[in-house]
Coordinates of C-alpha atoms in Angstrom, one line a residue:
M1 CA 0.1 -0.1 0.2
M2 CA 1.0 3.6 -0.8
Q3 CA 2.1 6.1 2.0
I4 CA 1.7 9.1 0.0
S5 CA 0.5 12.1 2.0
T6 CA 1.6 15.4 0.6
P7 CA 1.3 16.4 -3.1
L8 CA 4.1 15.9 -5.7
S9 CA 6.1 18.7 -6.8
V10 CA 8.8 19.0 -9.1
T11 CA 11.3 20.0 -6.3
D12 CA 10.7 16.6 -4.4
H13 CA 12.2 13.8 -5.9
R14 CA 12.4 11.2 -2.9
R15 CA 12.9 7.8 -3.5
D16 CA 10.9 6.8 -0.4
I17 CA 7.8 9.2 -0.8
A18 CA 5.5 6.2 -1.3
G19 CA 7.0 3.9 1.5
M20 CA 8.4 1.4 -1.0
T21 CA 11.8 0.1 -2.0
Y22 CA 12.2 0.5 -5.2
V23 CA 9.5 2.2 -6.7
Y24 CA 8.5 6.4 -6.5
P25 CA 6.8 8.4 -8.4
V26 CA 7.9 12.0 -9.3
V27 CA 6.4 15.0 -11.2
S28 CA 9.1 15.3 -13.9
R29 CA 9.9 19.0 -15.4
R30 CA 11.5 17.1 -18.2
A31 CA 8.4 14.6 -19.0
G32 CA 5.6 16.9 -18.1
G33 CA 3.5 14.6 -16.2
V34 CA 4.0 12.0 -13.8
S35 CA 7.2 9.5 -13.9
V36 CA 7.2 6.6 -12.1
G37 CA 10.9 6.1 -11.0
I38 CA 12.5 2.5 -10.4
N39 CA 15.3 3.0 -7.9
L40 CA 17.6 0.1 -8.3
N41 CA 20.6 1.7 -6.1
T42 CA 18.8 1.5 -3.1
N43 CA 22.3 2.0 -1.0
N44 CA 23.1 5.3 -2.8
A45 CA 25.8 3.7 -4.6
C46 CA 27.2 5.0 -8.0
N47 CA 30.2 4.2 -9.7
W48 CA 30.5 8.1 -10.9
R49 CA 30.3 11.1 -8.8
C50 CA 28.9 14.1 -10.6
I51 CA 29.1 17.5 -8.7
Y52 CA 25.4 18.2 -9.5
C53 CA 24.0 15.0 -7.6
Q54 CA 21.1 15.1 -5.5
V55 CA 21.7 12.0 -3.8
P56 CA 22.4 12.3 -0.1
N57 CA 25.1 10.2 1.5
L58 CA 26.3 9.1 -2.0
I59 CA 29.2 6.7 -2.1
H60 CA 31.4 4.8 -4.7
G61 CA 29.8 1.3 -6.0
A62 CA 27.4 -0.7 -7.5
A63 CA 23.6 -1.5 -6.9
P64 CA 23.2 -3.9 -4.4
P65 CA 21.1 -7.7 -5.4
T66 CA 17.5 -6.6 -6.7
D67 CA 14.5 -8.3 -5.0
L68 CA 12.6 -9.1 -8.7
A69 CA 9.6 -10.0 -6.7
L70 CA 9.6 -6.9 -4.6
L71 CA 9.9 -4.7 -7.8
T72 CA 7.6 -6.4 -9.4
A73 CA 4.9 -6.3 -6.9
E74 CA 5.7 -2.6 -6.1
L75 CA 5.3 -1.6 -9.8
R76 CA 2.0 -3.5 -10.1
T77 CA 0.6 -1.4 -7.1
M78 CA 1.9 1.9 -8.3
L79 CA 0.4 1.5 -11.6
Q80 CA -3.1 0.3 -10.3
E81 CA -3.2 3.3 -8.3
I82 CA -2.1 5.9 -10.8
L83 CA -4.3 4.3 -13.7
H84 CA -7.4 2.9 -11.6
G85 CA -7.3 5.0 -8.5
R86 CA -7.5 8.4 -7.1
F87 CA -3.8 8.9 -7.1
L88 CA -3.4 11.4 -9.9
E89 CA -6.4 13.8 -8.4
E90 CA -5.4 13.5 -4.8
R91 CA -1.6 13.9 -5.4
V92 CA -0.6 15.5 -8.6
P93 CA -0.7 19.1 -9.5
E94 CA -3.3 20.0 -12.4
G95 CA -2.0 20.1 -15.6
A96 CA 0.5 17.3 -14.9
R97 CA -2.1 14.8 -14.2
R98 CA -0.7 11.8 -16.5
L99 CA 1.3 8.9 -16.9
N100 CA 4.3 10.1 -19.0
D101 CA 6.7 7.2 -18.3
I102 CA 8.4 4.2 -16.3
A103 CA 12.1 5.5 -15.8
L104 CA 15.1 3.4 -14.3
S105 CA 16.9 6.3 -12.7
G106 CA 17.2 6.1 -9.1
N107 CA 20.4 7.1 -6.5
G108 CA 23.4 5.8 -8.7
E109 CA 23.9 3.9 -12.3
P110 CA 21.0 1.4 -12.8
T111 CA 23.0 -0.7 -15.2
S112 CA 25.6 -1.4 -12.5
A113 CA 23.0 -3.8 -11.2
K114 CA 23.5 -7.4 -11.7
A115 CA 20.0 -7.9 -12.5
F116 CA 19.8 -5.4 -15.0
P117 CA 18.3 -7.6 -17.9
E118 CA 15.7 -9.6 -15.5
V119 CA 14.6 -6.3 -14.0
I120 CA 14.1 -4.9 -17.9
E121 CA 12.2 -8.1 -18.6
S122 CA 10.0 -8.2 -15.4
V123 CA 8.8 -4.3 -16.1
G124 CA 7.9 -5.7 -19.7
Q125 CA 5.8 -8.2 -18.2
V126 CA 3.9 -5.7 -16.0
L127 CA 3.6 -3.1 -19.1
V128 CA 1.9 -6.1 -21.0
E129 CA -0.5 -6.7 -18.1
F130 CA -1.3 -3.3 -17.9
E131 CA -1.6 -2.8 -21.7
L132 CA 1.0 0.2 -21.7
V133 CA 3.1 -1.0 -23.9
G134 CA 3.9 1.5 -26.7
A135 CA 1.7 3.9 -24.5
V136 CA 3.7 4.7 -22.1
R137 CA 7.6 5.2 -22.6
L138 CA 10.0 2.9 -20.9
V139 CA 13.3 4.9 -19.9
L140 CA 16.7 4.2 -18.7
I141 CA 18.6 7.1 -17.4
T142 CA 22.1 6.5 -17.7
N143 CA 25.9 7.5 -17.6
G144 CA 26.4 4.8 -20.0
S145 CA 29.6 3.5 -18.5
L146 CA 28.7 -0.2 -18.5
V147 CA 27.4 -0.2 -21.8
H148 CA 30.0 -2.4 -23.1
Q149 CA 28.9 -5.2 -20.9
T150 CA 27.0 -8.1 -22.1
H151 CA 24.4 -8.3 -19.8
V152 CA 23.8 -4.5 -20.4
Q153 CA 23.4 -4.2 -23.9
A154 CA 20.9 -7.6 -23.5
G155 CA 18.7 -5.3 -21.2
L156 CA 18.9 -2.2 -24.0
A157 CA 17.9 -4.8 -26.5
R158 CA 15.1 -5.7 -24.7
M159 CA 14.1 -2.0 -23.7
A160 CA 13.7 -1.5 -27.7
Q161 CA 11.6 -4.3 -28.0
L162 CA 9.4 -2.8 -25.7
H163 CA 9.6 0.9 -27.5
G164 CA 11.9 2.1 -24.7
E165 CA 14.6 4.6 -24.9
V166 CA 17.9 5.6 -23.3
W167 CA 19.1 9.3 -21.9
F168 CA 22.9 8.7 -22.2
K169 CA 24.7 11.4 -19.9
L170 CA 27.2 13.2 -21.5
D171 CA 27.9 16.7 -20.1
A172 CA 31.8 17.3 -21.3
G173 CA 33.7 16.2 -24.2
T174 CA 37.2 16.0 -22.7
R175 CA 38.8 13.9 -19.9
E176 CA 39.7 16.5 -17.4
S177 CA 36.0 18.4 -17.7
M178 CA 34.3 14.8 -17.4
R179 CA 36.9 14.2 -14.4
R180 CA 36.0 17.5 -12.8
I181 CA 32.1 17.6 -13.6
N182 CA 31.4 13.7 -13.1
G183 CA 34.3 12.2 -10.9
T184 CA 35.4 9.5 -13.4
Q185 CA 38.1 8.7 -15.1
Q186 CA 36.3 7.6 -18.5
T187 CA 37.8 8.9 -21.5
P188 CA 36.2 10.2 -24.6
D189 CA 36.7 7.3 -26.8
R190 CA 35.2 4.9 -24.0
T191 CA 32.3 7.3 -23.7
L192 CA 32.1 7.4 -28.0
K193 CA 32.4 3.5 -28.4
N194 CA 29.4 3.6 -25.6
L195 CA 27.3 5.7 -26.8
V196 CA 27.5 4.2 -30.6
T197 CA 26.8 0.7 -28.8
A198 CA 24.1 2.3 -27.0
A199 CA 22.1 3.9 -30.1
G200 CA 22.6 0.9 -32.0
L201 CA 20.9 -1.4 -29.6
C202 CA 18.0 1.1 -28.4
P203 CA 16.9 4.9 -29.7
T204 CA 19.2 7.0 -27.8
W205 CA 19.0 10.4 -26.7
V206 CA 22.1 12.4 -25.4
Q207 CA 21.2 14.0 -22.0
T208 CA 23.6 16.8 -20.9
C209 CA 23.3 19.1 -17.8
V210 CA 24.7 22.3 -18.0
F211 CA 25.3 24.8 -15.2
A212 CA 27.9 27.7 -13.9
L213 CA 30.9 26.7 -12.0
D214 CA 32.4 29.2 -9.7
G215 CA 29.9 32.0 -11.5
E216 CA 31.2 31.0 -15.3
P217 CA 29.5 28.6 -17.8
P218 CA 31.3 26.2 -19.7
A219 CA 34.2 27.7 -21.6
A220 CA 34.2 27.6 -25.6
D221 CA 36.8 25.1 -25.8
E222 CA 34.6 22.7 -23.3
R223 CA 31.8 23.4 -25.6
Q224 CA 33.8 22.7 -28.6
A225 CA 34.8 19.4 -27.4
Y226 CA 31.2 18.4 -26.9
L227 CA 30.3 19.4 -30.0
D228 CA 33.1 17.4 -31.6
L229 CA 32.5 14.0 -29.6
L230 CA 28.9 14.1 -30.9
A231 CA 29.9 15.0 -34.2
R232 CA 32.5 11.9 -34.1
A233 CA 29.4 9.7 -33.3
L234 CA 27.1 11.0 -36.1
K235 CA 30.0 10.3 -38.7
Q236 CA 30.0 6.8 -37.7
G237 CA 26.2 6.6 -39.0
V238 CA 24.9 6.8 -35.5
R239 CA 21.3 7.8 -35.3
L240 CA 20.6 9.6 -32.3
E241 CA 17.1 11.1 -31.5
G242 CA 18.6 14.3 -30.1
V243 CA 19.9 16.3 -27.1
L244 CA 18.0 16.8 -24.0
L245 CA 19.5 19.9 -22.5
Y246 CA 19.0 20.9 -18.9
G247 CA 19.8 23.2 -16.0
L248 CA 20.0 22.8 -12.4
A249 CA 16.7 21.9 -10.8
R250 CA 17.2 21.0 -7.1
P251 CA 20.7 21.7 -4.7
S252 CA 23.1 19.5 -5.5
L253 CA 24.2 17.5 -2.1
Q254 CA 27.6 17.1 -3.1
P255 CA 30.9 19.3 -1.6
E256 CA 30.7 21.4 -4.7
A257 CA 27.3 22.6 -4.1
A258 CA 28.3 26.1 -3.3
R259 CA 29.9 26.7 -6.2
L260 CA 27.3 25.8 -8.8
S261 CA 24.3 28.2 -10.0
C262 CA 21.9 27.7 -12.6
L263 CA 22.3 29.6 -16.4
S264 CA 19.7 31.7 -17.7
A265 CA 17.2 30.2 -19.9
A266 CA 18.7 32.6 -22.7
W267 CA 22.0 31.1 -22.4
L268 CA 20.8 27.6 -22.4
E269 CA 18.5 28.5 -25.8
D270 CA 21.4 29.9 -27.4
W271 CA 23.6 26.9 -26.6
A272 CA 20.5 24.5 -27.7
A273 CA 20.9 26.6 -31.0
Q274 CA 24.2 26.2 -31.6
I275 CA 24.2 22.3 -31.2
Q276 CA 20.9 21.8 -33.6
Q277 CA 22.8 24.4 -36.1
R278 CA 26.1 22.5 -35.9
L279 CA 25.2 18.8 -35.6
G280 CA 21.4 18.9 -37.2
L281 CA 20.2 17.4 -33.8
A282 CA 16.7 18.0 -32.4
V283 CA 17.2 19.7 -28.9
K284 CA 14.5 19.9 -26.0
V285 CA 15.5 22.4 -23.4
T286 CA 14.5 22.8 -19.5
P287 CA 15.6 25.3 -17.8

């Protein structure tokens, strides 16, 4: 049974808001409706440490073992309440009262779960039961760092069969900026290979967070490196759905929080126009 006593809002993405272990509802500003989140990283562990991350007590590591039966039961309960109960009317602001997607996101990198393909299969079974395949998006929000692993690729292939899509994090185009922003030693070349693989298995959007660091927006050379990396992907024949460009929505809970600030909507729109002009990709902007 869900335990939500307060209305949802775009500023409250608590994973325990419904009193469940894995499943939680949010009002997503990017989705424009209700997103049902699935948090596989219940231990607050991630293999990256992005400086804008809103996860409290973030630790380095992978997702713990997944209780598939519990996850499946929680998802069934949540969808039943949203689709056939009074959840939307009582807990969701007017204008956002629609189920937009089911998103594997949460408090760390979801593909670090060993049971990732089994999770996708279980979610798919529930989507079939509720006749939602193709009607509600299944989204994987990922840093893409583990896409080279066979079991992750199996999950992505199954997602494509369920009309799902991947949101692949790309905040920077150089190793130095990736280390500074995302806390990772991953190289642009590895990122490129994984992006090519992901897009070949499942429809893929690039998701990019932009913000001011110490009062300064991303430098011109950093923006050029970002464009160059995506251009290399496109030159290899990769079909990308586009770019999801977004700013800071909620305060970071990382040590660098005080150094971060929002960029103006005008700056984001100008950067989006440059991406679209230079690469020919669709760009969706969420300030």
